[in-house]
CSV table of C-alpha atoms in Angstrom, one decimal:
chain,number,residue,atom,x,y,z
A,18,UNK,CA,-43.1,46.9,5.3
A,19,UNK,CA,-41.3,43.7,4.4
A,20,UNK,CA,-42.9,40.9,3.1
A,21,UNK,CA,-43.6,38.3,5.2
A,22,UNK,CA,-44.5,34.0,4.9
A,23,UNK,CA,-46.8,33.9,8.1
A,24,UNK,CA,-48.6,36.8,8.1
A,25,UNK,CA,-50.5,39.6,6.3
A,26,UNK,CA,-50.1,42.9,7.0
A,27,UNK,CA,-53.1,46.0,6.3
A,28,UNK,CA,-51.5,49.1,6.9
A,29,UNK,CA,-54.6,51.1,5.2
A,30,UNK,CA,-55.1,53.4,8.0
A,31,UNK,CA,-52.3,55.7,9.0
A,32,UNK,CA,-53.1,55.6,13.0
A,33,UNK,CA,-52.7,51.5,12.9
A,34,UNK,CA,-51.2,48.7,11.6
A,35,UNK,CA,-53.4,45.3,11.4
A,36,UNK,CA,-51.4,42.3,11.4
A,37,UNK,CA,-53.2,38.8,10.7
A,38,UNK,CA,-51.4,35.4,12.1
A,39,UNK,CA,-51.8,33.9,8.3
A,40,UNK,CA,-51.0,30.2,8.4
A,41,UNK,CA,-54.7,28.7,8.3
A,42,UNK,CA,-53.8,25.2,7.2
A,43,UNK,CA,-51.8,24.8,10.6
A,44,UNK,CA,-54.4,26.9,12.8
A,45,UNK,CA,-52.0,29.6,13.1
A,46,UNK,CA,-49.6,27.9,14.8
A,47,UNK,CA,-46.8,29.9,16.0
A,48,UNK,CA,-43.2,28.9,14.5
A,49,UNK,CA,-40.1,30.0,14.6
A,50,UNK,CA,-40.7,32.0,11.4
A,51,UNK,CA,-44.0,34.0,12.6
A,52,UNK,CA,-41.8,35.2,16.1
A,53,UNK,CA,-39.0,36.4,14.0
A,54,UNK,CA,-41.7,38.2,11.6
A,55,UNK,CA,-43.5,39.9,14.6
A,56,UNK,CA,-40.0,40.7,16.0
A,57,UNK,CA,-39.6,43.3,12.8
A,58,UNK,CA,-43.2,44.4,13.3
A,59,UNK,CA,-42.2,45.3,16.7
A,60,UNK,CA,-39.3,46.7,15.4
A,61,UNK,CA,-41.1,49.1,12.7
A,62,UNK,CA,-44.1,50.4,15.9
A,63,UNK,CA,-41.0,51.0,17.9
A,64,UNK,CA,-40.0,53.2,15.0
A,65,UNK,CA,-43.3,54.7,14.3
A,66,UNK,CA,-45.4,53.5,17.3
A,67,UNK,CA,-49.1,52.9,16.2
A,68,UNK,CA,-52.1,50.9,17.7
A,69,UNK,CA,-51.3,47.3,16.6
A,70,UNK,CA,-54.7,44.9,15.9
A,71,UNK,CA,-53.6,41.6,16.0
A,72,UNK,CA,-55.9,39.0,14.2
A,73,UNK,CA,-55.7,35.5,12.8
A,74,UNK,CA,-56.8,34.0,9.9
A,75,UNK,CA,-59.3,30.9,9.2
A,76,UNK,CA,-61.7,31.3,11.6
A,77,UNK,CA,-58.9,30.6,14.5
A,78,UNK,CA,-56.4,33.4,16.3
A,79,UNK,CA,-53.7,30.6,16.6
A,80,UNK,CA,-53.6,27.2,17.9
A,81,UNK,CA,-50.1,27.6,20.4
A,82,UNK,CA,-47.0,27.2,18.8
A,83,UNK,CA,-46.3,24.8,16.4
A,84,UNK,CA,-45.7,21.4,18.0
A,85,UNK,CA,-43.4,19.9,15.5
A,86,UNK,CA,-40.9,22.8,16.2
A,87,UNK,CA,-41.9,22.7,19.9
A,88,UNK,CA,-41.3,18.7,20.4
A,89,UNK,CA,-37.2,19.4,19.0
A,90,UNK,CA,-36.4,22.0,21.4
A,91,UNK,CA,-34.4,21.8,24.1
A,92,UNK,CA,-33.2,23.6,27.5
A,93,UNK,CA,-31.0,26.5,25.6
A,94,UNK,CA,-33.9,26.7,23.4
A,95,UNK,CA,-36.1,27.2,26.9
A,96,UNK,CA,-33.6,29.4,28.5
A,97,UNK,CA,-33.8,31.9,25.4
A,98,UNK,CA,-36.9,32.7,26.1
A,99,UNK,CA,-38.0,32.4,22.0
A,100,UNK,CA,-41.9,33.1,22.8
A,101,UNK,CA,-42.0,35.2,26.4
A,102,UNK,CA,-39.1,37.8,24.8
A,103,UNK,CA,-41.5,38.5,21.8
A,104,UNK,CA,-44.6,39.0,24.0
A,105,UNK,CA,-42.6,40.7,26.4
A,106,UNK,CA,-42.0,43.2,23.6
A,107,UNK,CA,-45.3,42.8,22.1
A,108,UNK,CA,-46.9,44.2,25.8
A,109,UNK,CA,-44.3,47.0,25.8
A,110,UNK,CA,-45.0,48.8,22.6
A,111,UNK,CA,-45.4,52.2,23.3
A,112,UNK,CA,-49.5,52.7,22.2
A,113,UNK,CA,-52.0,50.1,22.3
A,114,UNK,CA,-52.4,46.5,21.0
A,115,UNK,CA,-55.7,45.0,20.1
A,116,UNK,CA,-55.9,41.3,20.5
A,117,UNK,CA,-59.0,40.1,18.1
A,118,UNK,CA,-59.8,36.3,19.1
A,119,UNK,CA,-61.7,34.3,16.7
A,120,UNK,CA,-62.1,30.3,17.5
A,121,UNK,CA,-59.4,28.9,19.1
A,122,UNK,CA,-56.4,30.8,21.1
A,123,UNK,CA,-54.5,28.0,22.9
A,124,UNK,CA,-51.2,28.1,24.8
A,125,UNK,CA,-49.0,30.6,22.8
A,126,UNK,CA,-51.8,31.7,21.2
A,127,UNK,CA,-53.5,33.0,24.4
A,128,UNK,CA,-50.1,33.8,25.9
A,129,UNK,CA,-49.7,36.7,23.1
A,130,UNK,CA,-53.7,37.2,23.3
A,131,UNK,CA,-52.4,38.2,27.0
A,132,UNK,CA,-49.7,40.6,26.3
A,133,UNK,CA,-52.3,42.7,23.9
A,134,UNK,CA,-54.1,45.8,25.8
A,135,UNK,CA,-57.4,44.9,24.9
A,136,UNK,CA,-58.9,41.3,23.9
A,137,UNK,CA,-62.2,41.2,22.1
A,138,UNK,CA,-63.6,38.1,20.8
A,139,UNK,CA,-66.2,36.4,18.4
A,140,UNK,CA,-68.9,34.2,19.8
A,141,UNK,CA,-66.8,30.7,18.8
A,142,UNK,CA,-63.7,32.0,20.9
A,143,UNK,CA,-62.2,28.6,23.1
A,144,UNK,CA,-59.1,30.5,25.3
A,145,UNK,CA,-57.0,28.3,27.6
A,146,UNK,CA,-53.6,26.5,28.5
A,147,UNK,CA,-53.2,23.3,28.0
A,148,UNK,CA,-49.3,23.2,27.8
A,149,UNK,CA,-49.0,20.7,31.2
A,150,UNK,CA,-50.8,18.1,29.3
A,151,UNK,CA,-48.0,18.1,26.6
A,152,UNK,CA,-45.3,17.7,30.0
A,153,UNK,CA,-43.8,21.8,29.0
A,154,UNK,CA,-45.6,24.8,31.4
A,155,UNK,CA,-46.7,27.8,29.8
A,156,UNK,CA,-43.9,29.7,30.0
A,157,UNK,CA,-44.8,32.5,27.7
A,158,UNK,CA,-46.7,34.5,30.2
A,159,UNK,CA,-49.6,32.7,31.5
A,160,UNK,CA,-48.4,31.7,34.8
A,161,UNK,CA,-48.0,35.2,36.2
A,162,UNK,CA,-50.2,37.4,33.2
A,163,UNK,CA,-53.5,35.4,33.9
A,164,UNK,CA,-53.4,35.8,37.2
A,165,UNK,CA,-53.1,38.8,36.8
A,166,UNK,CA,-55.7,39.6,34.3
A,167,UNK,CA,-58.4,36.9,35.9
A,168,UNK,CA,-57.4,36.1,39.3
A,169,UNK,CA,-55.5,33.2,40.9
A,170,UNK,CA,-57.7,30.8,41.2
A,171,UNK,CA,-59.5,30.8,37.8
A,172,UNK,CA,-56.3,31.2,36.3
A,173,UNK,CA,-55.3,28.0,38.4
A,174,UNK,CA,-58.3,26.4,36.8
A,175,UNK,CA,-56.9,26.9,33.2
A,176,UNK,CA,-53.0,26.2,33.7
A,177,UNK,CA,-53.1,23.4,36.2
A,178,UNK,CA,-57.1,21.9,35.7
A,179,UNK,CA,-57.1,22.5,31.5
A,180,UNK,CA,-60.2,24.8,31.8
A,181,UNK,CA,-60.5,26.2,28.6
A,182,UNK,CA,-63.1,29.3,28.6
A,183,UNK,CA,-65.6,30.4,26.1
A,184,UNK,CA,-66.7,33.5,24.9
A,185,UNK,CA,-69.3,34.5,27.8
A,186,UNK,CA,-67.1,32.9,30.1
A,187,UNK,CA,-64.4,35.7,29.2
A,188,UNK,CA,-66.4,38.4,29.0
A,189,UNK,CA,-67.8,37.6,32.6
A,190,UNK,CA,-64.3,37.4,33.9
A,191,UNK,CA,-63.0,41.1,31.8
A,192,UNK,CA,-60.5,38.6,29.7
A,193,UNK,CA,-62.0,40.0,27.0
A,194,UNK,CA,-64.1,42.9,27.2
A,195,UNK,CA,-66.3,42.6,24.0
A,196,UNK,CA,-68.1,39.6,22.0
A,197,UNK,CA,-69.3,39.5,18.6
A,198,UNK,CA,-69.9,37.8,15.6
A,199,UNK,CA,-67.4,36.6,13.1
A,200,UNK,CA,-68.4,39.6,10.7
A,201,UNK,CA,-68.1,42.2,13.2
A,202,UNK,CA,-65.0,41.3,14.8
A,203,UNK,CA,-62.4,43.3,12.8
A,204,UNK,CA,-64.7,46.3,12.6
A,205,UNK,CA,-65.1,46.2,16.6
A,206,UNK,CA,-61.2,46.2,16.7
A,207,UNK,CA,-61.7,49.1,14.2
A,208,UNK,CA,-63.8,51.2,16.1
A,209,UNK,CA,-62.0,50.6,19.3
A,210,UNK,CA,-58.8,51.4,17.3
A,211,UNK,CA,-60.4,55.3,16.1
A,212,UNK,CA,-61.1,55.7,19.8
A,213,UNK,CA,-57.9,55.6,20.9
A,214,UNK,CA,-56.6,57.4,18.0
A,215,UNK,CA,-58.6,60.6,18.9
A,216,UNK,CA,-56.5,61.1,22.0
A,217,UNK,CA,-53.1,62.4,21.7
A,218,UNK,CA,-50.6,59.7,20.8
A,219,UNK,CA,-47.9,60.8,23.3
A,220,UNK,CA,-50.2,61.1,26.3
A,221,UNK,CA,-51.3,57.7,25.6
A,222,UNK,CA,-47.7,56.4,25.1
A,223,UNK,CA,-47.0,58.2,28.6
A,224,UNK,CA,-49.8,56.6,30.1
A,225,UNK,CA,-49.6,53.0,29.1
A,226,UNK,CA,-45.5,53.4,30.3
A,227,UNK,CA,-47.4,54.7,33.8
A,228,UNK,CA,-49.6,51.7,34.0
A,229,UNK,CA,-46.5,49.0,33.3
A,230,UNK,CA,-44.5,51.2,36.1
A,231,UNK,CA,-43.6,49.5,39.5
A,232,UNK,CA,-45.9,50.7,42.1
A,233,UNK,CA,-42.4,52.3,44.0
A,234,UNK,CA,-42.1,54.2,40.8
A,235,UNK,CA,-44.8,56.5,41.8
A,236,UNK,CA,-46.0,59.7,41.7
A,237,UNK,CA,-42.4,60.2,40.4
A,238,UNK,CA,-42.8,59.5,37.2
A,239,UNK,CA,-46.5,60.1,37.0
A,240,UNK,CA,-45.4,63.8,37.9
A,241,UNK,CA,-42.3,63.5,35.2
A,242,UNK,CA,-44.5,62.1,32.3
A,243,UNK,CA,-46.9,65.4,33.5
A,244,UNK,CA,-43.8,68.0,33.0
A,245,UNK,CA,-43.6,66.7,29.7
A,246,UNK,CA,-47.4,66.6,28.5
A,247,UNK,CA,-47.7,70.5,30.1
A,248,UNK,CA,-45.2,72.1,27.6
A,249,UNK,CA,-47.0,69.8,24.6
A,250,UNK,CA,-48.3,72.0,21.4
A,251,UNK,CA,-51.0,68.9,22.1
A,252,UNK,CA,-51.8,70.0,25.3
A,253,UNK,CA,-52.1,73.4,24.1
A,254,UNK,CA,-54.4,72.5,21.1
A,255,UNK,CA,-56.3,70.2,22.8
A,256,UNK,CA,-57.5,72.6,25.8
A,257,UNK,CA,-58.2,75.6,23.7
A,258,UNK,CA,-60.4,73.7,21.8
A,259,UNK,CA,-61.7,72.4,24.4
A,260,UNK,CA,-62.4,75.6,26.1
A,261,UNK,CA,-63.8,77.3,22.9
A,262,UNK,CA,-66.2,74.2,22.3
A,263,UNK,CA,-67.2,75.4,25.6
A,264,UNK,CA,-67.7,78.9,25.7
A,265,UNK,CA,-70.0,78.4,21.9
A,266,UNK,CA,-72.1,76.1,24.0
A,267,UNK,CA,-73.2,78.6,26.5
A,268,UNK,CA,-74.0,81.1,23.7
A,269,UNK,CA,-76.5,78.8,22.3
């Protein structure tokens, strides 16, 4: 992969790519830069989708976008949607994304922590909104994601009351759906990351499309997505082994 300024990439593992917001001495603050470097990430798990962990570095996940680029913009800026078209594409990769929260993930920050799959979170995590105090609304995809993810009135808490929710306080309300401690964070994304890998890659691409699908779309394309999987060499592979695990059991 290219090089990038604002963050680090780990592509040890062949399954998933594990990309780490890497501006510490700004809390991760999201600029200009770092959207245009996850853009070409996006780009390359388009290409070759894989489950994307998404971390940040310095004990924070990232701060909101960078204030000093925020403060100069103006309404084309707005109207070009420069954060909400990257998470947008961030949510519609076709496998999995694994948001890892660690300290703080404000505004941006816990705008893309939305658009990931699956949030997990170490025991100093701080989540929340606070863009109405700065006179902008969080137009990135907390006023309609949160909602969705925690409910209307909790998520009316955070956007219009400045709530900002700490780790138990997540996990109680399924924002995120594990806690640990700093240590264990990135191996927790691991471990979540080999469980989706054991499942075949295009029945999981099939199912997360299924799952973003307008409820009028159904059973259509569940029953289209179905065609496909049923004339799979997966499908095949997966069943007979399945069915031979099976019939060795009952000679035991």
């Amino acid at each position: 992969m290219a090089a990038y300024t604002s963050l680090a990439v780990d592509t040890d593992a062949a399954d998933r790519l594990h990309i780490r917001l890497n501006r510490p001495d700004s809390k991760n603050a999201i600029t200009q830069t770092m959207v245009d470097e996850l853009h070409a990430v996006c780009a390359e798990l388009e290409e070759r989708p894989r489950v994307l962990i998404l971390s940040g570095a310095g004990g924070v996940f990232a701060s909101g976008a960078d204030i000093g680029e925020l403060r100069e913009r103006r309404s084309g800026d707005a109207l070009a949607g420069i954060n909400s078209a990257l998470f947008v594409r961030v949510a519609a990769l076709p496998l999995p994304v694994i948001a890892a929260i660690d300290g703080w993930a404000l505004g941006g920050g816990a705008e893309l922590a939305y658009a990931a799959d699956f949030r997990l979170a170490t025991t100093s995590a701080r989540i929340g909104n606070p863009e109405v105090s700065l006179g902008i609304v969080a137009a990135a995809g907390a006023s309609w994601r949160l909602a969705e993810l925690v409910g209307e009135p909790l998520a009316k808490e955070i956007l219009l009351a400045g709530r900002i929710l700490n780790a138990e306080e997540a996990l109680a309300v399924r924002l995120v759906t594990e806690v640990h401690d700093a240590d264990a964070l990135i191996p927790a994304a691991h471990a979540l990351a080999d469980r989706i890998g054991a499942a075949d890659p295009l029945a999981l691409q099939f199912t997360k499309a299924l799952m973003r699908a307008p409820r009028d779309a159904h059973p259509l394309a569940d029953n289209e997505a179905q065609a496909v999987l049923f004339e799979s060499e997966q499908k095949f592979a997966r069943m007979t082994a399945f069915l031979e695990r099976r019939t060795e059991r009952t000679k035991r």
